[in-house]
Coordinates of C-alpha atoms in Angstrom, one line a residue:
X945 CA 109.0 34.1 127.8
X946 CA 110.7 33.5 124.5
X947 CA 111.1 36.5 122.3
X948 CA 109.0 36.3 119.1
X949 CA 111.1 36.2 116.0
X950 CA 110.1 37.6 112.7
X951 CA 109.1 34.9 110.3
X952 CA 111.3 34.9 107.1
X953 CA 108.5 33.3 105.1
X954 CA 106.2 36.1 106.1
X955 CA 108.7 38.6 104.9
X956 CA 109.0 36.8 101.5
X957 CA 105.2 36.7 101.3
X958 CA 104.9 40.4 102.0
X959 CA 107.5 41.2 99.4
X960 CA 105.8 39.0 96.8
X961 CA 102.5 40.7 97.5
X962 CA 104.1 44.1 97.1
X963 CA 105.7 43.1 93.8
X964 CA 102.4 41.7 92.5
X965 CA 100.5 44.8 93.7
X966 CA 103.0 47.0 92.0
X967 CA 102.8 45.0 88.8
X968 CA 99.0 45.2 88.8
X969 CA 99.1 49.0 89.4
X970 CA 101.6 49.4 86.5
X971 CA 99.6 47.3 84.1
X972 CA 96.4 49.1 85.1
X973 CA 97.9 52.5 84.5
X974 CA 99.4 51.3 81.2
X975 CA 96.1 49.9 80.1
X976 CA 94.3 53.1 81.1
X977 CA 96.8 55.1 79.2
X978 CA 96.4 52.9 76.1
X979 CA 92.6 53.2 76.4
X980 CA 92.9 57.0 76.6
X981 CA 95.1 57.0 73.4
X982 CA 92.6 54.7 71.6
X983 CA 89.7 57.0 72.7
X984 CA 91.5 60.1 71.5
X985 CA 92.4 58.4 68.2
X986 CA 88.7 57.4 67.7
X987 CA 87.5 60.9 68.6
X988 CA 90.0 62.5 66.2
X989 CA 88.9 60.0 63.4
X990 CA 85.2 60.7 64.1
X991 CA 85.8 64.4 64.0
X992 CA 87.7 64.2 60.7
X993 CA 84.9 62.0 59.3
X994 CA 82.3 64.5 60.5
X995 CA 84.1 67.4 58.8
X996 CA 84.4 65.4 55.6
X997 CA 80.7 64.6 55.7
X998 CA 79.8 68.3 56.3
X999 CA 82.0 69.2 53.3
X1000 CA 80.3 66.5 51.1
X1001 CA 76.9 67.7 52.2
X1002 CA 77.7 71.3 51.4
X1003 CA 79.0 70.2 48.0
X1004 CA 75.8 68.3 47.3
X1005 CA 73.5 71.1 48.5
X1006 CA 75.2 73.7 46.4
X1007 CA 75.4 71.4 43.3
X1008 CA 71.7 70.5 43.3
X1009 CA 70.5 74.1 44.2
X1010 CA 68.5 75.1 41.1
X1011 CA 67.7 78.6 42.5
X1012 CA 71.1 80.1 41.7
X1013 CA 72.9 80.6 38.5
X1014 CA 75.9 78.5 37.4
X1015 CA 78.2 81.4 38.0
X1016 CA 77.0 82.0 41.6
X1017 CA 77.1 78.2 42.2
X1018 CA 80.6 78.1 41.0
X1019 CA 81.7 80.9 43.3
X1020 CA 80.1 79.2 46.3
X1021 CA 81.8 75.9 45.5
X1022 CA 85.2 77.5 44.9
X1023 CA 85.4 78.4 48.6
X1024 CA 85.3 74.7 49.4
X1025 CA 86.7 72.9 46.3
X1026 CA 88.9 75.4 44.7
X1027 CA 89.5 74.5 41.0
X1028 CA 87.4 71.3 41.3
X1029 CA 84.3 73.4 41.9
X1030 CA 84.0 73.2 38.1
X1031 CA 83.0 69.5 38.3
X1032 CA 80.1 70.2 40.7
X1033 CA 78.5 72.6 38.2
X1034 CA 78.2 70.1 35.4
X1035 CA 74.9 68.3 34.5
X1036 CA 76.5 65.0 35.8
X1037 CA 76.8 66.5 39.3
X1038 CA 74.0 64.3 40.7
X1039 CA 73.7 60.9 42.3
X1040 CA 73.4 58.9 39.1
X1041 CA 75.0 55.6 38.0
X1042 CA 76.4 54.1 34.9
X1043 CA 75.9 50.4 34.3
X1044 CA 78.5 48.1 32.6
X1045 CA 77.5 44.5 32.0
X1046 CA 78.7 41.3 30.3
X1047 CA 77.7 37.7 30.6
X1048 CA 79.4 37.3 34.0
X1049 CA 79.1 40.5 36.0
X1050 CA 77.0 43.7 36.4
X1051 CA 78.8 46.8 37.6
X1052 CA 77.2 50.1 38.7
X1053 CA 79.6 53.0 38.8
X1054 CA 78.5 56.1 40.8
X1055 CA 78.9 59.7 39.5
X1056 CA 79.7 60.8 43.0
X1057 CA 83.1 59.3 43.8
X1058 CA 83.5 57.6 40.4
X1059 CA 83.9 54.2 42.2
X1060 CA 82.1 50.9 41.7
X1061 CA 78.9 51.1 43.8
X1062 CA 77.6 47.6 42.9
X1063 CA 79.4 44.4 41.6
X1064 CA 77.0 41.5 41.1
X1065 CA 78.0 38.1 39.8
X1066 CA 75.2 36.9 37.4
X1067 CA 75.8 33.1 37.6
X1068 CA 76.1 32.5 41.4
X1069 CA 73.4 32.6 44.1
X1070 CA 73.8 33.3 47.8
X1071 CA 73.4 30.7 50.6
X1072 CA 71.9 27.9 48.5
X1073 CA 71.0 26.9 45.0
X1074 CA 67.6 28.3 43.9
X1075 CA 67.6 31.1 46.5
X1076 CA 67.2 33.7 43.7
X1077 CA 69.5 36.1 45.5
X1078 CA 72.6 36.7 43.4
X1079 CA 76.0 37.1 44.9
X1080 CA 76.8 40.8 45.2
X1081 CA 80.4 41.6 46.3
X1082 CA 79.6 45.3 46.4
X1083 CA 76.2 46.9 47.3
X1084 CA 74.5 49.1 49.8
X1085 CA 77.6 51.2 50.5
X1086 CA 79.7 48.2 51.8
X1087 CA 82.7 49.4 49.7
X1088 CA 84.4 52.6 48.9
X1089 CA 87.4 53.8 46.8
X1090 CA 88.9 57.2 47.6
X1091 CA 91.9 59.2 46.6
X1092 CA 93.0 62.1 48.9
X1093 CA 94.0 65.0 46.7
X1094 CA 96.3 67.7 48.1
X1095 CA 95.9 71.0 46.1
X1096 CA 98.4 73.8 45.6
X1097 CA 96.1 76.1 47.6
X1098 CA 96.4 73.8 50.7
X1099 CA 93.1 72.0 50.4
X1100 CA 92.6 68.3 51.1
X1101 CA 89.9 66.9 48.9
X1102 CA 88.4 63.4 48.8
X1103 CA 87.3 62.0 45.4
X1104 CA 84.5 60.0 47.1
X1105 CA 82.8 63.4 47.8
X1106 CA 83.2 64.8 44.3
X1107 CA 81.3 64.4 41.1
X1108 CA 82.7 62.7 38.0
X1109 CA 81.4 63.1 34.5
X1110 CA 80.7 59.7 32.8
X1111 CA 81.3 59.0 29.1
X1112 CA 80.6 55.5 27.7
X1113 CA 82.1 54.1 24.5
X1114 CA 83.1 50.8 22.9
X1115 CA 86.4 49.3 21.8
X1116 CA 85.5 46.2 19.7
X1117 CA 83.6 43.9 22.1
X1118 CA 84.8 45.9 25.2
X1119 CA 82.7 48.5 27.0
X1120 CA 84.7 51.6 28.1
X1121 CA 83.6 54.0 30.8
X1122 CA 85.6 57.2 31.3
X1123 CA 84.8 59.0 34.7
X1124 CA 86.4 62.4 34.8
X1125 CA 86.7 64.7 37.8
X1126 CA 87.1 68.0 36.2
X1127 CA 88.9 71.2 37.2
X1128 CA 88.3 72.7 33.8
X1129 CA 87.5 71.6 30.3
X1130 CA 90.9 70.0 29.7
X1131 CA 91.9 69.5 33.3
X1132 CA 90.7 66.4 35.0
X1133 CA 91.4 63.2 37.0
X1134 CA 90.2 60.2 35.1
X1135 CA 89.0 56.7 36.2
X1136 CA 88.8 54.6 33.1
X1137 CA 87.0 51.2 33.3
X1138 CA 87.2 48.7 30.5
X1139 CA 85.0 45.6 30.7
X1140 CA 85.6 42.8 28.2
X1141 CA 82.7 40.7 26.9
X1142 CA 83.2 37.5 28.9
X1143 CA 85.6 38.2 31.7
X1144 CA 85.7 38.9 35.4
X1145 CA 88.9 41.0 35.0
X1146 CA 88.3 44.8 34.4
X1147 CA 90.9 47.2 33.2
X1148 CA 91.1 50.2 35.6
X1149 CA 93.4 53.2 34.7
X1150 CA 94.0 56.2 36.9
X1151 CA 95.2 59.3 34.9
X1152 CA 95.5 63.0 35.5
X1153 CA 95.6 65.5 32.7
X1154 CA 96.6 69.2 33.1
X1155 CA 96.5 69.2 36.9
X1156 CA 100.1 69.9 37.6
X1157 CA 99.2 73.5 38.6
X1158 CA 96.2 72.4 40.6
X1159 CA 97.5 69.5 42.6
X1160 CA 100.5 69.5 45.0
X1161 CA 102.6 66.8 43.3
X1162 CA 105.4 66.9 45.9
X1163 CA 103.5 64.5 48.0
X1164 CA 101.8 61.3 46.9
X1165 CA 98.0 61.0 46.6
X1166 CA 96.7 58.4 49.1
X1167 CA 94.4 55.8 47.7
X1168 CA 92.2 53.9 50.1
X1169 CA 90.0 50.9 49.4
X1170 CA 87.5 49.6 52.0
X1171 CA 85.2 46.5 51.8
X1172 CA 82.8 45.1 54.4
X1173 CA 82.5 41.6 53.1
X1174 CA 79.0 40.2 52.8
X1175 CA 78.2 36.6 53.9
X1176 CA 77.4 34.4 50.9
X1177 CA 77.4 30.9 52.3
X1178 CA 75.2 28.8 54.5
X1179 CA 77.6 28.8 57.5
X1180 CA 78.9 32.2 58.4
X1181 CA 81.5 30.9 60.8
X1182 CA 82.9 28.4 58.2
X1183 CA 83.0 31.1 55.5
X1184 CA 84.6 33.6 57.9
X1185 CA 87.4 31.1 58.7
X1186 CA 88.6 31.4 55.0
X1187 CA 88.0 35.2 54.6
X1188 CA 91.5 36.8 54.5
X1189 CA 93.6 39.5 52.9
X1190 CA 96.1 38.2 50.4
X1191 CA 98.8 40.2 48.6
X1192 CA 101.7 39.8 46.2
X1193 CA 105.1 41.4 46.6
X1194 CA 107.1 42.7 43.7
X1195 CA 109.2 39.6 43.7
X1196 CA 106.2 37.5 43.0
X1197 CA 105.7 36.0 46.5
X1198 CA 102.1 35.8 47.6
X1199 CA 101.3 36.0 51.4
X1200 CA 98.3 36.7 53.6
X1201 CA 97.7 38.9 56.6
X1202 CA 97.7 37.2 60.0
X1203 CA 94.5 35.5 61.2
X1204 CA 92.9 37.1 64.3
X1205 CA 90.2 39.4 65.6
X1206 CA 92.0 42.4 64.2
X1207 CA 95.2 42.5 62.1
X1208 CA 97.3 45.3 60.7
X1209 CA 100.3 44.9 58.4
X1210 CA 102.6 47.1 56.3
X1211 CA 103.4 45.9 52.8
X1212 CA 106.4 46.8 50.7
X1213 CA 105.9 47.2 47.0
X1214 CA 102.7 45.2 46.6
X1215 CA 101.4 44.4 43.1
X1216 CA 98.0 43.1 44.1
X1217 CA 95.8 43.1 47.2
X1218 CA 93.0 40.6 47.4
X1219 CA 90.0 40.6 49.7
X1220 CA 89.2 36.9 49.7
X1221 CA 85.8 35.8 50.9
X1222 CA 86.2 31.9 50.8
X1223 CA 84.6 31.3 47.5
X1224 CA 84.6 34.8 46.0
X1225 CA 87.2 37.5 45.8
X1226 CA 87.6 41.3 45.2
X1227 CA 91.1 42.0 43.9
X1228 CA 92.9 45.2 43.0
X1229 CA 96.0 44.7 40.8
X1230 CA 98.6 47.2 39.7
X1231 CA 100.9 46.7 36.7
X1232 CA 103.6 48.6 38.5
X1233 CA 104.4 47.9 42.1
X1234 CA 103.0 50.5 44.6
X1235 CA 105.6 51.9 47.0
X1236 CA 103.8 50.5 50.1
X1237 CA 100.4 49.7 51.6
X1238 CA 98.8 49.7 55.0
X1239 CA 96.3 46.8 55.3
X1240 CA 93.7 46.2 58.0
X1241 CA 91.4 43.2 58.7
X1242 CA 88.8 43.0 61.4
X1243 CA 86.6 40.0 62.3
X1244 CA 82.9 41.0 62.4
X1245 CA 81.6 37.6 63.5
X1246 CA 81.6 37.6 67.3
X1247 CA 78.4 35.6 67.7
X1248 CA 77.4 33.5 64.6
X1249 CA 73.8 33.5 65.8
X1250 CA 73.7 37.3 65.7
X1251 CA 76.4 38.4 63.3
X1252 CA 74.9 36.9 60.2
X1253 CA 75.3 39.6 57.5
X1254 CA 79.0 40.4 57.3
X1255 CA 82.2 38.3 57.8
X1256 CA 85.2 40.7 57.9
X1257 CA 86.0 44.4 57.4
X1258 CA 89.0 44.9 55.0
X1259 CA 90.8 48.1 54.2
X1260 CA 94.0 49.2 52.4
X1261 CA 95.8 52.5 52.1
X1262 CA 98.3 53.1 49.3
X1263 CA 100.3 56.2 48.3
X1264 CA 100.2 56.9 44.6
X1265 CA 103.3 58.7 43.5
X1266 CA 103.2 61.4 40.8
X1267 CA 105.4 61.0 37.7
X1268 CA 106.1 64.1 35.6
X1269 CA 103.5 66.1 37.5
X1270 CA 100.7 63.6 37.0
X1271 CA 99.2 60.3 38.1
X1272 CA 99.4 57.4 35.6
X1273 CA 98.5 53.9 36.9
X1274 CA 97.5 50.9 34.9
X1275 CA 95.4 48.7 37.2
X1276 CA 92.8 45.9 37.2
X1277 CA 89.8 44.9 39.2
X1278 CA 88.7 41.3 39.6
X1279 CA 85.3 40.5 41.0
X1280 CA 84.6 36.8 40.7
X1281 CA 84.9 33.3 42.0
X1282 CA 87.9 32.1 44.0
X1283 CA 88.2 29.2 41.5
X1284 CA 91.7 27.7 40.9
X1285 CA 91.2 27.2 37.1
X1286 CA 89.7 30.7 36.6
X1287 CA 92.4 32.5 38.5
X1288 CA 95.3 30.5 37.0
X1289 CA 94.1 31.3 33.5
X1290 CA 94.9 35.0 34.1
X1291 CA 98.6 34.2 34.6
X1292 CA 98.9 36.9 37.3
X1293 CA 99.8 34.6 40.2
X1294 CA 96.2 35.0 41.5
X1295 CA 95.8 31.2 42.0
X1296 CA 98.2 31.5 45.0
X1297 CA 95.4 33.2 47.0
X1298 CA 93.8 29.7 47.2
X1299 CA 95.2 28.1 50.4
X1300 CA 96.3 24.8 49.0
X1301 CA 99.1 24.4 51.5
X1302 CA 102.9 25.2 51.5
X1303 CA 105.8 23.0 50.4
X1304 CA 105.0 19.4 49.6
X1305 CA 101.4 19.8 50.6
X1306 CA 100.9 22.5 48.0
X1307 CA 102.7 20.4 45.3
X1308 CA 100.5 17.4 46.0
X1309 CA 97.4 19.6 45.6
X1310 CA 98.5 21.5 42.5
X1311 CA 100.0 18.7 40.6
X1312 CA 97.9 15.7 41.7
X1313 CA 94.7 16.5 43.5
X1314 CA 93.6 19.6 41.4
X1315 CA 94.1 18.0 37.9
X1316 CA 92.8 14.6 38.9
X1317 CA 89.7 15.9 40.5
X1318 CA 89.0 18.3 37.5
X1319 CA 89.3 15.3 35.2
X1320 CA 86.9 13.2 37.2
X1321 CA 84.5 16.1 37.7
X1322 CA 84.2 16.5 33.9
X1323 CA 82.9 12.9 33.6
X1324 CA 80.6 12.4 36.6
X1325 CA 78.7 14.1 39.4
X1326 CA 81.1 15.7 42.0
X1327 CA 79.9 13.4 44.8
X1328 CA 80.7 10.3 42.8
X1329 CA 84.0 12.1 41.7
X1330 CA 85.0 12.3 45.3
X1331 CA 84.4 8.6 45.8
X1332 CA 86.4 7.6 42.7
X1333 CA 89.1 10.2 43.5
X1334 CA 89.5 8.7 47.0
X1335 CA 89.6 5.2 45.6
X1336 CA 92.4 6.1 43.1
X1337 CA 94.5 7.8 45.8
X1338 CA 94.1 4.9 48.2
X1339 CA 94.9 2.3 45.5
X1340 CA 98.0 4.3 44.5
X1341 CA 99.0 4.3 48.2
X1342 CA 98.2 0.6 48.7
X1343 CA 101.9 -0.6 48.2
X1344 CA 102.9 1.7 51.1
X1345 CA 100.0 0.4 53.1
X1346 CA 101.1 -3.2 52.4
X1347 CA 104.6 -2.5 53.6
X1348 CA 103.2 -1.1 56.8
X1349 CA 101.1 -4.1 57.5
X1350 CA 103.9 -6.5 56.5
X1351 CA 106.2 -4.7 59.0
X1352 CA 103.6 -5.1 61.7
X1353 CA 103.2 -8.8 60.9
X1354 CA 107.0 -9.3 61.2
X1355 CA 107.1 -7.5 64.5
X1356 CA 104.2 -9.6 65.8
X1357 CA 106.0 -12.8 64.9
X1358 CA 109.1 -11.6 66.7
X1359 CA 107.2 -10.5 69.8
X1360 CA 107.8 -13.8 71.8
X1361 CA 111.6 -13.5 71.4
X1362 CA 111.5 -9.8 72.2
X1363 CA 109.5 -10.5 75.4
X1364 CA 112.0 -13.2 76.3
X1365 CA 114.8 -10.6 76.0
X1366 CA 112.8 -8.1 78.2
X1367 CA 112.3 -10.7 80.9
X1368 CA 115.9 -12.0 80.8
X1369 CA 117.9 -8.8 80.5
X1370 CA 117.3 -6.1 83.1
X1371 CA 119.9 -3.6 82.0
X1372 CA 118.2 -1.2 79.5
X1373 CA 121.4 -0.7 77.4
X1374 CA 122.1 -4.4 77.1
X1375 CA 118.4 -5.1 76.4
X1376 CA 118.5 -2.6 73.6
X1377 CA 121.7 -4.1 72.1
X1378 CA 120.1 -7.6 72.1
X1379 CA 116.9 -6.3 70.6
X1380 CA 118.8 -4.6 67.8
X1381 CA 120.8 -7.8 67.2
X1382 CA 117.6 -9.8 66.9
X1383 CA 116.2 -7.3 64.4
X1384 CA 119.5 -7.5 62.4
X1385 CA 119.6 -11.3 62.4
X1386 CA 115.9 -11.6 61.5
X1387 CA 116.2 -9.1 58.7
X1388 CA 113.5 -6.8 60.3
X1389 CA 113.5 -3.1 60.3
X1390 CA 111.5 -1.7 63.2
X1391 CA 111.1 1.6 61.4
X1392 CA 109.6 0.0 58.3
X1393 CA 106.1 0.4 59.7
X1394 CA 106.6 4.0 60.6
X1395 CA 108.0 5.3 57.3
X1396 CA 105.0 4.3 55.1
X1397 CA 102.7 6.0 57.6
X1398 CA 104.8 9.1 57.4
X1399 CA 104.7 9.0 53.6
X1400 CA 100.9 9.0 53.7
X1401 CA 100.7 12.0 56.1
X1402 CA 101.3 14.7 53.4
X1403 CA 98.5 13.3 51.3
X1404 CA 96.1 13.4 54.3
X1405 CA 97.1 17.0 55.2
X1406 CA 96.8 18.0 51.5
X1407 CA 93.2 16.8 51.5
X1408 CA 92.4 19.0 54.4
X1409 CA 93.5 22.0 52.4
X1410 CA 92.1 20.9 49.0
X1411 CA 88.4 20.2 49.8
X1412 CA 87.6 23.4 51.7
X1413 CA 89.1 25.3 48.8
X1414 CA 87.4 23.4 45.9
X1415 CA 85.1 26.0 44.4
X1416 CA 83.5 23.4 42.1
X1417 CA 81.9 21.8 45.2
X1418 CA 79.9 24.9 45.9
X1419 CA 76.1 24.2 45.8
X1420 CA 76.7 20.8 44.2
X1421 CA 74.4 18.1 45.8
X1422 CA 75.1 14.4 46.5
X1423 CA 72.7 12.0 48.2
X1424 CA 71.2 14.0 51.2
X1425 CA 73.9 16.7 51.1
X1426 CA 72.5 19.7 49.1
X1427 CA 75.9 21.5 49.2
X1428 CA 79.2 19.6 49.2
X1429 CA 81.0 22.8 50.2
X1430 CA 79.0 23.1 53.4
X1431 CA 77.7 20.8 56.2
X1432 CA 75.1 18.1 55.4
X1433 CA 72.5 18.8 58.0
X1434 CA 70.0 16.0 58.6
X1435 CA 68.6 17.3 61.9
X1436 CA 68.2 20.9 63.1
X1437 CA 68.6 21.1 66.9
X1438 CA 66.5 23.5 69.0
X1439 CA 69.6 24.3 71.0
X1440 CA 73.3 24.9 70.5
X1441 CA 76.0 22.4 71.7
X1442 CA 79.3 24.1 72.5
X1443 CA 82.0 23.1 69.9
X1444 CA 79.4 21.0 68.0
X1445 CA 76.7 23.4 66.8
X1446 CA 73.0 23.4 66.5
X1447 CA 72.6 20.7 63.8
X1448 CA 73.6 17.1 63.1
X1449 CA 75.6 16.3 60.0
X1450 CA 75.6 12.7 58.7
X1451 CA 78.8 12.3 56.8
X1452 CA 81.0 13.1 59.9
X1453 CA 79.1 10.4 61.8
X1454 CA 79.8 7.9 59.1
X1455 CA 83.5 9.0 59.0
X1456 CA 83.7 8.6 62.8
X1457 CA 82.2 5.1 62.6
X1458 CA 84.7 4.1 59.8
X1459 CA 87.7 5.5 61.7
X1460 CA 86.6 3.7 64.9
X1461 CA 86.3 0.3 63.1
X1462 CA 89.7 0.9 61.4
X1463 CA 91.5 1.7 64.6
X1464 CA 89.7 -1.1 66.4
X1465 CA 91.0 -3.6 63.8
X1466 CA 94.6 -2.3 63.7
X1467 CA 95.1 -1.5 67.4
X1468 CA 95.4 -5.2 68.2
X1469 CA 98.2 -5.8 65.7
X1470 CA 100.0 -2.7 66.9
X1471 CA 99.8 -3.7 70.5
X1472 CA 101.0 -7.2 69.7
X1473 CA 103.9 -5.9 67.5
X1474 CA 106.2 -4.9 70.3
X1475 CA 106.2 -5.4 74.1
X1476 CA 106.3 -2.4 76.3
X1477 CA 109.9 -1.4 77.2
X1478 CA 110.7 -0.5 80.8
X1479 CA 110.6 3.3 81.3
X1480 CA 108.6 3.8 78.0
X1481 CA 104.9 4.8 77.9
X1482 CA 102.4 2.0 77.7
X1483 CA 101.3 2.2 74.0
X1484 CA 98.5 -0.3 74.7
X1485 CA 96.7 2.2 77.0
X1486 CA 97.4 5.1 74.6
X1487 CA 96.0 3.2 71.6
X1488 CA 92.9 2.2 73.6
X1489 CA 92.3 5.9 74.3
X1490 CA 92.9 6.9 70.7
X1491 CA 90.3 4.4 69.5
X1492 CA 87.6 6.6 71.2
X1493 CA 89.2 10.0 71.1
X1494 CA 89.7 10.1 67.3
X1495 CA 86.0 9.4 66.3
X1496 CA 84.8 11.9 68.9
X1497 CA 87.2 14.6 67.5
X1498 CA 85.9 13.7 64.0
X1499 CA 82.3 14.2 65.2
X1500 CA 83.0 17.5 66.9
X1501 CA 85.2 19.3 64.4
X1502 CA 83.7 18.1 61.2
X1503 CA 80.1 18.7 62.0
X1504 CA 80.2 22.2 60.6
X1505 CA 82.9 21.5 57.9
X1506 CA 82.1 21.0 54.2
X1507 CA 80.5 17.6 53.6
X1508 CA 82.8 17.0 50.7
X1509 CA 85.7 16.7 53.1
X1510 CA 83.7 14.4 55.5
X1511 CA 82.7 12.2 52.5
X1512 CA 86.4 11.9 51.5
X1513 CA 87.4 10.9 55.1
X1514 CA 84.5 8.4 55.3
X1515 CA 85.5 6.8 52.0
X1516 CA 89.2 6.9 52.8
X1517 CA 88.8 4.9 56.0
X1518 CA 86.3 2.6 54.4
X1519 CA 88.6 1.8 51.5
X1520 CA 91.6 1.4 53.8
X1521 CA 89.6 -1.2 55.9
X1522 CA 88.8 -3.1 52.6
X1523 CA 92.5 -3.0 51.5
X1524 CA 93.6 -4.1 55.0
X1525 CA 91.2 -7.1 55.0
X1526 CA 92.4 -8.1 51.5
X1527 CA 96.1 -7.8 52.4
X1528 CA 95.6 -9.9 55.6
X1529 CA 93.6 -12.6 53.9
X1530 CA 95.6 -13.0 50.7
X1531 CA 99.0 -11.5 51.1
X1532 CA 100.2 -12.0 54.7
X1533 CA 100.8 -15.5 56.1
X1534 CA 102.2 -15.5 59.6
X1535 CA 103.7 -19.0 59.2
X1536 CA 105.5 -18.0 56.0
X1537 CA 106.8 -14.8 57.7
X1538 CA 108.0 -16.8 60.7
X1539 CA 109.8 -19.3 58.4
X1540 CA 111.4 -16.5 56.5
X1541 CA 112.7 -14.8 59.7
X1542 CA 114.1 -18.1 60.9
X1543 CA 115.9 -18.6 57.6
X1544 CA 117.2 -15.0 57.7
X1545 CA 118.8 -15.7 61.1
X1546 CA 121.0 -18.4 59.6
X1547 CA 122.3 -16.2 56.8
X1548 CA 125.5 -14.1 57.4
X1549 CA 124.6 -10.4 57.9
X1550 CA 126.6 -7.4 56.8
X1551 CA 126.0 -4.3 58.9
X1552 CA 125.0 -1.1 57.2
X1553 CA 126.9 2.1 58.1
X1554 CA 123.9 3.2 60.2
X1555 CA 123.7 -0.1 62.1
X1556 CA 127.4 -0.2 62.6
X1557 CA 127.4 3.4 64.0
X1558 CA 124.5 2.5 66.3
X1559 CA 126.2 -0.6 67.6
X1560 CA 129.5 1.3 68.2
X1561 CA 127.6 4.0 70.1
X1562 CA 125.8 1.4 72.3
X1563 CA 129.1 -0.4 73.0
X1564 CA 130.8 2.9 73.9
X1565 CA 127.9 3.9 76.2
X1566 CA 128.1 0.4 77.8
X1567 CA 131.9 0.8 78.3
X1568 CA 131.5 4.2 79.9
X1569 CA 128.8 2.9 82.3
X1570 CA 131.1 0.0 83.3
X1571 CA 134.0 2.4 84.0
X1572 CA 131.8 4.6 86.2
X1573 CA 130.7 1.5 88.2
X1574 CA 134.3 0.5 88.8
X1575 CA 135.1 3.9 90.1
X1576 CA 132.3 3.6 92.6

């Protein structure tokens, strides 16, 4: 009986299983450890928050207790607040508000905490025009501003729990509100709000007076600003896609935090931090760069059918350094529209928070699309402005389109000769040499059709950045679309289709039909332009697939996009079809092109440096191949 041998494959299998099992155990333990750390962190945070709430409740209870004298009240509060107990004994130590208002915004500033408790934009409505519900960037405790104060007697106090004393005055046409957190009659931390008559930008100064013996100035005071962004638009998922934190570095560069479910980032010397909510923004600016900032963004829309109130949770923590024993920061608040013209007028680099694209795409938008569309929008309805805008862009690009079609026509005329080379010459290198020689003799550049298409690509990409960011389209109607910045729903579905949604938009359907017709018309010429080379992919099959894939992608991805962009794409393809028909009918004659090519063949040709280099490389490759064959 033959002795049974140990199978080597079995040994390898057992080893692999052991490695996989070990790896799984390691990752499981690592994950468990991480979960424990996260749990401990959350418990510690919850405990700290509970302690702060208990302190705040105690402060409130003592402050409103009318059964004890001011002296007794002060003594009770001193055990918790130290020198700042004085502020809790003042008549303003109650949950009151001071209102600042101009033609554009209404602000409510709370006595407790001294921060803005409500910021309402008076000229904009939520969800749809005529809703009657004004856009409120701050309300119902969705935002908080707090400074952690470390005192000389080792206390850690939070301004959000303490009472400020309000004083309202006027400086010309400006309303001024001084909120003072007092440690004595001439000892205080001041928030000073200055609201101009017709402006979204508010001056915000933070100053401390006479507190150098009260506060520990050896360590910075930590400022934190939190905002839970309300949904303001019809589509929560579409709005959420454009809700991000933007910031400016000291060198003037504007950037944004990474996009994801939850993002953290550390900033060096920021000069502004913007909580951008697609069409509206809350921005904190500092005239002097802050040393650093920790920013955090969390996506709150996990299920758009359920999560319909908020989009993202934003937070920022910034250390405020003391200078000469005190705090002295000149800042600004902006609560208003994310409108390019409005933000640019402030000359503070705020227009960079609008995602118009980088490099050449941004240049096209800033120097062509934005001014041209603003000009047209001033003369006609915005829906009509999109059509005229598209027509102007396509007419301006028509010479490039003409060159592309002309190149295709030339390649189509040369196809029989190219096919003859393919059939006659079997060696790929020789076939390529003869094909290039044919191009040179005929005066045809095979890249001439590609270059015009590449030139048009930046304009196409720029439009995908421009229209979703165009604030002026918000709640502007055109034909059946009641809001060009949102989807143009014509049918509400009783069910949800994955990737598509629970509604049918008409402009994406029209755009899909237009792109299908355009690709159907051009695919024949592209397939006839050049025969398939051996070893190369069959472009005929690829083009046939793209004829159907492109419209389907248009239908799926644009169904929930802004109808202004879909209208632009529909008109763009429609106008291109018209231009193509005109060029083919009146400007391109295959017989004339053929005659010209034949005439070009008879003329002596001078090689360009590029053509010469290509020919020499091919000849060298051919010589190397011949030498290798001789050795064999």
